[in-house]
mmCIF file of C-alpha atoms in Angstrom:
data_model
loop_
_atom_site.group_PDB
_atom_site.id
_atom_site.type_symbol
_atom_site.label_atom_id
_atom_site.label_comp_id
_atom_site.label_asym_id
_atom_site.label_seq_id
_atom_site.Cartn_x
_atom_site.Cartn_y
_atom_site.Cartn_z
ATOM 1 C CA MET H 753 0.035 0.132 -0.312
ATOM 2 C CA LYS H 754 1.096 3.713 -0.770
ATOM 3 C CA VAL H 755 0.731 5.923 2.084
ATOM 4 C CA GLY H 756 1.100 9.627 2.280
ATOM 5 C CA ILE H 757 1.710 12.010 5.105
ATOM 6 C CA VAL H 758 1.188 15.531 4.843
ATOM 7 C CA GLY H 759 3.264 17.329 7.683
ATOM 8 C CA ALA H 760 6.929 16.298 7.791
ATOM 9 C CA GLY H 761 7.791 17.608 11.123
ATOM 10 C CA MET H 762 8.085 14.858 14.549
ATOM 11 C CA VAL H 763 4.391 13.474 14.217
ATOM 12 C CA GLY H 764 4.647 12.961 10.384
ATOM 13 C CA SER H 765 8.332 11.285 10.039
ATOM 14 C CA ALA H 766 7.741 9.212 13.249
ATOM 15 C CA ALA H 767 4.963 7.867 11.455
ATOM 16 C CA ALA H 768 6.743 7.430 8.305
ATOM 17 C CA ASN H 769 9.707 5.944 10.312
ATOM 18 C CA ALA H 770 7.211 3.310 12.354
ATOM 19 C CA LEU H 771 5.531 2.066 8.641
ATOM 20 C CA ALA H 772 8.967 1.844 7.096
ATOM 21 C CA LEU H 773 10.824 -0.088 10.136
ATOM 22 C CA ALA H 774 7.268 -2.550 10.197
ATOM 23 C CA GLY H 775 7.261 -2.713 6.471
ATOM 24 C CA THR H 776 3.237 -2.333 6.440
ATOM 25 C CA ALA H 777 3.353 0.395 3.490
ATOM 26 C CA SER H 778 5.568 -0.264 0.063
ATOM 27 C CA GLU H 779 6.096 3.273 -0.640
ATOM 28 C CA ILE H 780 5.795 6.176 1.609
ATOM 29 C CA VAL H 781 5.603 9.705 0.341
ATOM 30 C CA LEU H 782 6.471 12.835 2.306
ATOM 31 C CA VAL H 783 4.914 15.941 1.576
ATOM 32 C CA ASP H 784 5.630 19.512 3.450
ATOM 33 C CA ARG H 785 5.480 23.007 2.827
ATOM 34 C CA ASN H 786 9.485 22.951 4.163
ATOM 35 C CA ALA H 787 10.091 20.806 0.739
ATOM 36 C CA ALA H 788 14.008 20.587 2.157
ATOM 37 C CA LEU H 789 12.259 19.154 5.165
ATOM 38 C CA ALA H 790 10.135 16.762 3.620
ATOM 39 C CA ARG H 791 13.282 15.253 1.543
ATOM 40 C CA ALA H 792 15.773 15.252 4.236
ATOM 41 C CA GLN H 793 13.375 13.404 6.394
ATOM 42 C CA ALA H 794 12.572 10.945 3.361
ATOM 43 C CA GLU H 795 16.528 10.473 2.879
ATOM 44 C CA ASP H 796 17.546 9.789 6.541
ATOM 45 C CA ILE H 797 14.269 6.690 6.982
ATOM 46 C CA ALA H 798 15.330 5.540 3.839
ATOM 47 C CA HIS H 799 18.843 4.719 4.951
ATOM 48 C CA ALA H 800 17.156 2.649 8.067
ATOM 49 C CA VAL H 801 15.280 0.572 5.112
ATOM 50 C CA PRO H 802 18.163 -1.754 4.780
ATOM 51 C CA PHE H 803 17.717 -2.765 8.156
ATOM 52 C CA ALA H 804 14.468 -3.622 7.884
ATOM 53 C CA ALA H 805 11.528 -4.371 4.948
ATOM 54 C CA PRO H 806 11.737 -3.010 1.596
ATOM 55 C CA VAL H 807 10.048 0.280 0.990
ATOM 56 C CA THR H 808 10.314 3.099 -1.020
ATOM 57 C CA LEU H 809 10.369 6.473 0.439
ATOM 58 C CA ARG H 810 10.539 10.024 -1.418
ATOM 59 C CA ALA H 811 9.198 13.613 -0.802
ATOM 60 C CA GLY H 812 6.883 15.262 -3.124
ATOM 61 C CA GLY H 813 4.312 17.813 -3.752
ATOM 62 C CA TYR H 814 0.507 17.202 -3.480
ATOM 63 C CA ASP H 815 0.614 15.310 -6.589
ATOM 64 C CA ALA H 816 2.892 12.833 -5.183
ATOM 65 C CA LEU H 817 -0.055 11.450 -3.457
ATOM 66 C CA ALA H 818 -1.893 10.376 -6.325
ATOM 67 C CA GLY H 819 -2.646 6.656 -5.844
ATOM 68 C CA ALA H 820 -2.097 6.386 -1.966
ATOM 69 C CA GLY H 821 -4.782 4.334 0.049
ATOM 70 C CA VAL H 822 -4.170 6.195 3.346
ATOM 71 C CA VAL H 823 -3.137 9.668 3.750
ATOM 72 C CA ILE H 824 -1.851 10.802 7.167
ATOM 73 C CA LEU H 825 -2.570 14.085 8.157
ATOM 74 C CA ALA H 826 0.449 15.624 10.785
ATOM 75 C CA ALA H 827 0.089 19.217 9.232
ATOM 76 C CA GLY H 828 -0.502 21.920 11.602
ATOM 77 C CA VAL H 829 1.213 24.190 14.740
ATOM 78 C CA ALA H 830 2.704 22.496 17.358
ATOM 79 C CA GLN H 831 1.545 22.228 21.316
ATOM 80 C CA LYS H 832 2.979 24.931 23.417
ATOM 81 C CA PRO H 833 3.855 24.297 26.900
ATOM 82 C CA GLY H 834 0.636 24.695 29.059
ATOM 83 C CA GLU H 835 -1.590 24.964 25.898
ATOM 84 C CA THR H 836 -4.757 22.524 25.843
ATOM 85 C CA ARG H 837 -5.347 20.484 22.442
ATOM 86 C CA LEU H 838 -8.625 22.643 22.624
ATOM 87 C CA GLN H 839 -6.445 25.947 22.314
ATOM 88 C CA LEU H 840 -4.816 24.751 19.172
ATOM 89 C CA LEU H 841 -8.082 24.302 17.457
ATOM 90 C CA SER H 842 -8.611 27.799 15.506
ATOM 91 C CA ARG H 843 -5.060 28.002 14.177
ATOM 92 C CA ASN H 844 -4.993 24.189 12.910
ATOM 93 C CA ALA H 845 -8.344 24.546 11.499
ATOM 94 C CA GLU H 846 -6.984 27.486 9.412
ATOM 95 C CA VAL H 847 -4.088 24.746 8.259
ATOM 96 C CA PHE H 848 -6.624 22.179 7.130
ATOM 97 C CA ARG H 849 -8.843 24.546 4.747
ATOM 98 C CA ASP H 850 -6.001 24.345 2.310
ATOM 99 C CA VAL H 851 -4.435 20.869 3.022
ATOM 100 C CA VAL H 852 -7.639 19.089 2.883
ATOM 101 C CA GLY H 853 -8.360 20.271 -0.536
ATOM 102 C CA ALA H 854 -5.357 19.499 -1.973
ATOM 103 C CA VAL H 855 -5.312 16.042 -0.661
ATOM 104 C CA MET H 856 -8.446 15.525 -2.193
ATOM 105 C CA ARG H 857 -7.553 16.763 -5.212
ATOM 106 C CA HIS H 858 -5.117 14.053 -5.906
ATOM 107 C CA ALA H 859 -5.997 11.673 -3.740
ATOM 108 C CA PRO H 860 -9.837 11.203 -3.862
ATOM 109 C CA ASP H 861 -9.748 7.643 -2.930
ATOM 110 C CA ALA H 862 -7.539 7.401 0.123
ATOM 111 C CA ILE H 863 -8.791 6.916 3.799
ATOM 112 C CA LEU H 864 -7.770 9.979 5.676
ATOM 113 C CA LEU H 865 -6.059 9.512 8.834
ATOM 114 C CA ILE H 866 -5.857 12.558 11.211
ATOM 115 C CA ALA H 867 -2.918 13.185 13.513
ATOM 116 C CA THR H 868 -2.949 17.257 14.067
ATOM 117 C CA ASN H 869 -4.451 18.267 17.375
ATOM 118 C CA PRO H 870 -6.971 18.841 18.888
ATOM 119 C CA VAL H 871 -7.736 15.932 16.940
ATOM 120 C CA ASP H 872 -11.333 14.988 17.623
ATOM 121 C CA VAL H 873 -12.292 18.253 16.441
ATOM 122 C CA MET H 874 -9.917 18.107 13.731
ATOM 123 C CA THR H 875 -11.423 15.123 12.656
ATOM 124 C CA GLN H 876 -14.799 16.431 12.276
ATOM 125 C CA VAL H 877 -13.477 19.634 10.590
ATOM 126 C CA THR H 878 -11.563 17.130 7.892
ATOM 127 C CA THR H 879 -15.158 14.963 7.651
ATOM 128 C CA ARG H 880 -16.490 18.326 6.697
ATOM 129 C CA LEU H 881 -14.143 19.493 4.489
ATOM 130 C CA SER H 882 -13.574 16.797 2.389
ATOM 131 C CA GLY H 883 -17.256 15.655 1.877
ATOM 132 C CA LEU H 884 -15.885 11.905 2.978
ATOM 133 C CA LEU H 885 -18.160 9.528 4.428
ATOM 134 C CA PRO H 886 -17.200 9.538 8.182
ATOM 135 C CA ALA H 887 -15.892 5.816 7.801
ATOM 136 C CA ARG H 888 -13.289 7.189 5.600
ATOM 137 C CA VAL H 889 -11.766 9.802 7.997
ATOM 138 C CA ILE H 890 -10.240 8.324 11.207
ATOM 139 C CA GLY H 891 -8.651 10.653 13.876
ATOM 140 C CA SER H 892 -6.081 8.734 16.000
ATOM 141 C CA GLY H 893 -8.023 9.705 19.247
ATOM 142 C CA THR H 894 -7.358 8.014 22.125
ATOM 143 C CA ILE H 895 -5.230 5.204 20.566
ATOM 144 C CA LEU H 896 -2.039 6.501 22.545
ATOM 145 C CA ASP H 897 -3.984 7.070 25.644
ATOM 146 C CA THR H 898 -5.473 3.808 25.787
ATOM 147 C CA ALA H 899 -1.517 2.371 25.179
ATOM 148 C CA ARG H 900 -0.787 4.870 28.070
ATOM 149 C CA PHE H 901 -3.645 3.206 30.383
ATOM 150 C CA ARG H 902 -2.723 -0.480 29.156
ATOM 151 C CA SER H 903 0.969 0.110 30.210
ATOM 152 C CA LEU H 904 0.384 1.429 33.526
ATOM 153 C CA LEU H 905 -2.087 -1.219 34.337
ATOM 154 C CA GLY H 906 0.473 -3.764 32.770
ATOM 155 C CA ARG H 907 3.250 -2.417 35.303
ATOM 156 C CA HIS H 908 0.875 -2.373 38.246
ATOM 157 C CA LEU H 909 -0.083 -6.046 37.582
ATOM 158 C CA GLY H 910 2.976 -7.159 36.571
ATOM 159 C CA ILE H 911 1.974 -8.644 33.184
ATOM 160 C CA SER H 912 2.491 -7.401 29.215
ATOM 161 C CA PRO H 913 0.139 -4.676 28.291
ATOM 162 C CA HIS H 914 -0.590 -6.926 25.252
ATOM 163 C CA SER H 915 -2.534 -8.626 27.825
ATOM 164 C CA VAL H 916 -4.356 -6.283 28.981
ATOM 165 C CA HIS H 917 -7.626 -5.179 27.338
ATOM 166 C CA ALA H 918 -8.682 -1.871 28.497
ATOM 167 C CA TYR H 919 -9.988 1.969 26.673
ATOM 168 C CA VAL H 920 -9.759 5.204 27.206
ATOM 169 C CA LEU H 921 -12.817 6.978 25.230
ATOM 170 C CA GLY H 922 -14.503 10.240 24.046
ATOM 171 C CA GLU H 923 -11.919 13.232 23.723
ATOM 172 C CA HIS H 924 -8.174 12.737 22.946
ATOM 173 C CA GLY H 925 -7.470 15.657 26.028
ATOM 174 C CA ASP H 926 -8.719 16.683 29.377
ATOM 175 C CA SER H 927 -12.357 15.369 29.213
ATOM 176 C CA GLU H 928 -11.521 11.988 28.140
ATOM 177 C CA VAL H 929 -12.713 8.777 30.258
ATOM 178 C CA LEU H 930 -10.723 6.093 31.120
ATOM 179 C CA ALA H 931 -13.399 3.143 31.423
ATOM 180 C CA TRP H 932 -11.941 1.123 34.410
ATOM 181 C CA SER H 933 -15.533 -1.065 34.814
ATOM 182 C CA SER H 934 -15.298 -2.910 31.397
ATOM 183 C CA ALA H 935 -11.133 -3.258 32.124
ATOM 184 C CA ARG H 936 -10.137 -6.824 31.760
ATOM 185 C CA ALA H 937 -6.574 -8.181 32.050
ATOM 186 C CA GLY H 938 -6.714 -11.874 29.595
ATOM 187 C CA SER H 939 -10.111 -12.594 30.259
ATOM 188 C CA VAL H 940 -10.934 -12.144 33.820
ATOM 189 C CA PRO H 941 -12.495 -8.780 34.899
ATOM 190 C CA LEU H 942 -9.332 -6.046 36.273
ATOM 191 C CA ALA H 943 -10.535 -6.252 39.820
ATOM 192 C CA SER H 944 -10.411 -10.076 40.163
ATOM 193 C CA PHE H 945 -7.358 -10.290 38.236
ATOM 194 C CA ALA H 946 -5.787 -7.948 40.724
ATOM 195 C CA ALA H 947 -6.617 -10.070 43.745
ATOM 196 C CA GLN H 948 -5.413 -13.010 41.888
ATOM 197 C CA VAL H 949 -2.049 -11.735 41.435
ATOM 198 C CA ASN H 950 -2.103 -9.767 44.814
ATOM 199 C CA ALA H 951 -1.775 -6.228 43.081
ATOM 200 C CA PRO H 952 -5.201 -4.670 44.218
ATOM 201 C CA ILE H 953 -6.704 -1.717 42.089
ATOM 202 C CA THR H 954 -7.115 0.689 45.518
ATOM 203 C CA ALA H 955 -8.191 4.056 45.397
ATOM 204 C CA HIS H 956 -4.772 5.272 45.251
ATOM 205 C CA VAL H 957 -3.435 3.171 42.443
ATOM 206 C CA ARG H 958 -6.575 3.940 40.350
ATOM 207 C CA ALA H 959 -5.718 7.683 41.266
ATOM 208 C CA GLU H 960 -1.847 7.357 39.997
ATOM 209 C CA ILE H 961 -2.795 5.670 36.887
ATOM 210 C CA ASP H 962 -5.614 7.903 36.125
ATOM 211 C CA THR H 963 -2.955 10.910 36.679
ATOM 212 C CA GLY H 964 -0.276 9.089 34.593
ATOM 213 C CA VAL H 965 -2.500 8.729 31.626
ATOM 214 C CA ARG H 966 -3.776 12.334 31.309
ATOM 215 C CA ASN H 967 -0.777 13.999 32.194
ATOM 216 C CA ALA H 968 1.442 12.025 30.111
ATOM 217 C CA ALA H 969 1.716 14.491 27.372
ATOM 218 C CA TYR H 970 1.853 17.475 29.174
ATOM 219 C CA THR H 971 4.722 15.905 31.011
ATOM 220 C CA ILE H 972 6.418 14.855 28.050
ATOM 221 C CA ILE H 973 6.179 18.087 26.364
ATOM 222 C CA ALA H 974 7.307 19.962 29.448
ATOM 223 C CA GLY H 975 10.543 17.663 28.846
ATOM 224 C CA LYS H 976 10.985 17.925 25.155
ATOM 225 C CA GLY H 977 8.580 19.993 23.670
ATOM 226 C CA ALA H 978 6.335 17.293 22.033
ATOM 227 C CA THR H 979 5.695 13.980 21.638
ATOM 228 C CA TRP H 980 6.042 11.692 18.499
ATOM 229 C CA TYR H 981 7.378 8.335 19.297
ATOM 230 C CA GLY H 982 4.100 7.200 21.011
ATOM 231 C CA ILE H 983 1.766 8.675 18.423
ATOM 232 C CA GLY H 984 3.986 7.749 15.326
ATOM 233 C CA ALA H 985 3.500 3.730 16.851
ATOM 234 C CA GLY H 986 0.041 4.318 16.916
ATOM 235 C CA LEU H 987 -0.817 5.724 13.388
ATOM 236 C CA ALA H 988 1.551 3.081 11.888
ATOM 237 C CA ARG H 989 -0.782 0.511 13.845
ATOM 238 C CA ILE H 990 -4.365 1.805 12.468
ATOM 239 C CA VAL H 991 -2.526 1.834 9.175
ATOM 240 C CA LEU H 992 -1.629 -1.827 9.658
ATOM 241 C CA ALA H 993 -4.952 -2.668 10.137
ATOM 242 C CA ILE H 994 -6.333 -0.880 6.909
ATOM 243 C CA ALA H 995 -3.704 -2.114 4.745
ATOM 244 C CA GLN H 996 -4.047 -5.681 5.913
ATOM 245 C CA ASP H 997 -7.850 -5.552 6.181
ATOM 246 C CA GLN H 998 -7.555 -6.622 9.743
ATOM 247 C CA GLN H 999 -10.777 -5.376 11.003
ATOM 248 C CA ALA H 1000 -9.230 -4.648 14.441
ATOM 249 C CA VAL H 1001 -10.643 -3.197 17.475
ATOM 250 C CA LEU H 1002 -9.005 -0.048 18.357
ATOM 251 C CA SER H 1003 -9.865 3.157 20.020
ATOM 252 C CA ALA H 1004 -10.124 5.562 17.254
ATOM 253 C CA SER H 1005 -12.306 8.888 16.692
ATOM 254 C CA THR H 1006 -14.238 9.207 14.137
ATOM 255 C CA LEU H 1007 -17.791 11.579 13.278
ATOM 256 C CA THR H 1008 -20.450 9.582 15.504
ATOM 257 C CA PRO H 1009 -24.091 9.661 14.788
ATOM 258 C CA GLU H 1010 -24.868 9.380 18.650
ATOM 259 C CA VAL H 1011 -23.081 9.200 21.962
ATOM 260 C CA GLU H 1012 -24.688 9.549 25.502
ATOM 261 C CA GLY H 1013 -27.391 11.645 23.934
ATOM 262 C CA VAL H 1014 -25.091 13.895 21.599
ATOM 263 C CA THR H 1015 -25.322 13.867 18.047
ATOM 264 C CA ASP H 1016 -23.175 14.119 15.175
ATOM 265 C CA VAL H 1017 -19.728 14.257 17.601
ATOM 266 C CA ALA H 1018 -16.502 12.837 16.577
ATOM 267 C CA LEU H 1019 -14.981 11.379 19.588
ATOM 268 C CA SER H 1020 -13.291 7.932 20.532
ATOM 269 C CA LEU H 1021 -14.881 4.482 21.122
ATOM 270 C CA PRO H 1022 -13.535 1.384 19.897
ATOM 271 C CA ARG H 1023 -13.573 0.771 16.412
ATOM 272 C CA VAL H 1024 -13.212 -2.083 13.909
ATOM 273 C CA ILE H 1025 -10.985 -1.100 11.366
ATOM 274 C CA GLY H 1026 -10.019 -2.249 7.976
ATOM 275 C CA ALA H 1027 -9.682 -1.890 4.586
ATOM 276 C CA ALA H 1028 -12.978 0.180 4.382
ATOM 277 C CA GLY H 1029 -12.159 2.125 7.642
ATOM 278 C CA VAL H 1030 -14.154 1.875 10.218
ATOM 279 C CA SER H 1031 -16.815 -1.018 9.620
ATOM 280 C CA ALA H 1032 -18.474 -0.990 13.030
ATOM 281 C CA THR H 1033 -18.493 0.898 16.425
ATOM 282 C CA LEU H 1034 -18.535 -0.820 20.003
ATOM 283 C CA MET H 1035 -19.658 0.771 23.262
ATOM 284 C CA PRO H 1036 -18.065 -0.184 26.256
ATOM 285 C CA GLU H 1037 -20.333 -1.686 29.437
ATOM 286 C CA LEU H 1038 -19.813 1.751 31.328
ATOM 287 C CA ALA H 1039 -20.817 2.615 34.994
ATOM 288 C CA PRO H 1040 -23.109 5.299 35.585
ATOM 289 C CA GLU H 1041 -20.129 7.955 36.248
ATOM 290 C CA GLU H 1042 -18.095 7.022 32.888
ATOM 291 C CA SER H 1043 -21.421 7.290 31.179
ATOM 292 C CA ALA H 1044 -21.942 10.652 32.528
ATOM 293 C CA ALA H 1045 -18.606 11.728 31.935
ATOM 294 C CA LEU H 1046 -18.596 10.565 28.337
ATOM 295 C CA ALA H 1047 -21.753 12.640 27.784
ATOM 296 C CA ARG H 1048 -19.456 15.710 29.284
ATOM 297 C CA SER H 1049 -16.750 14.947 27.038
ATOM 298 C CA ALA H 1050 -19.530 14.349 23.573
ATOM 299 C CA ARG H 1051 -20.954 17.401 24.591
ATOM 300 C CA LEU H 1052 -17.535 19.846 25.055
ATOM 301 C CA LEU H 1053 -16.260 18.272 21.639
ATOM 302 C CA LYS H 1054 -19.614 19.205 20.048
ATOM 303 C CA ASP H 1055 -19.855 22.511 21.279
ATOM 304 C CA THR H 1056 -16.444 23.085 20.401
ATOM 305 C CA ALA H 1057 -16.570 22.125 16.888
ATOM 306 C CA GLU H 1058 -20.049 24.187 16.309
ATOM 307 C CA ALA H 1059 -18.336 27.279 17.263
ATOM 308 C CA LEU H 1060 -15.809 26.913 14.170
ATOM 309 C CA PRO H 1061 -16.813 28.642 11.493
ATOM 310 C CA LEU H 1062 -16.016 27.213 8.172
#
């Protein structure tokens, strides 16, 4: 599969590197308004290819996206220290007015994968600007938050995060909802598993993990200015599900008809993702307080998106 990436900064290049090393794409094209940056990133990543799977990397203009099965949109301004993802909205929506139109002219059949923050609102913006069906416009959403949640749970339980089945729902941001009540380790409810391995989920442990998930991005941004490796790997995971038609269940953001009474809002839920994009959406069993929190998150995103003129 040919994959295009618009935005050759840290997130776009990390996604390209992850895709190249995994051999997920046969060709990767980097597009950036800074053509020298795109060329440099493509060449640098190409030098890693001899150590991994064969893939062609190159830089080009929007016309080079022709024939791409997936186009990752990682263009936009970076999040500043202390700035919430929602504060990025007006600046990045302006960038997308031009980017989405150019992508659709040259790769109208591609699935669009959105990485730019605030990713849920930008996913809704992209759906409106592109005219594509919501199933073909996928935001990275809480795929990284979910990975952080599973990683911290696995560390506490002393097991691989691959054996933890837990999701973060709603906004990729401050109002996100950790779905504790539906979390599993293996096939066992989380609380039961924790008791069996003598690692109970106390209120203190739960608060520490919740804080660790919610504040991870802010901690990383404070230390090095931005996050890129985790989200790069998350984007590559979604592309793999599309390229191999895996019908994998991943937490991702798409425009959703109704969530907890809020209509037409882009946010993250477990989605079944394959060659056609999102083929189904799953709703985990939630405790009443989790349902209420998801409704608040959905309403926040809906109100923000509606306030944005396009």
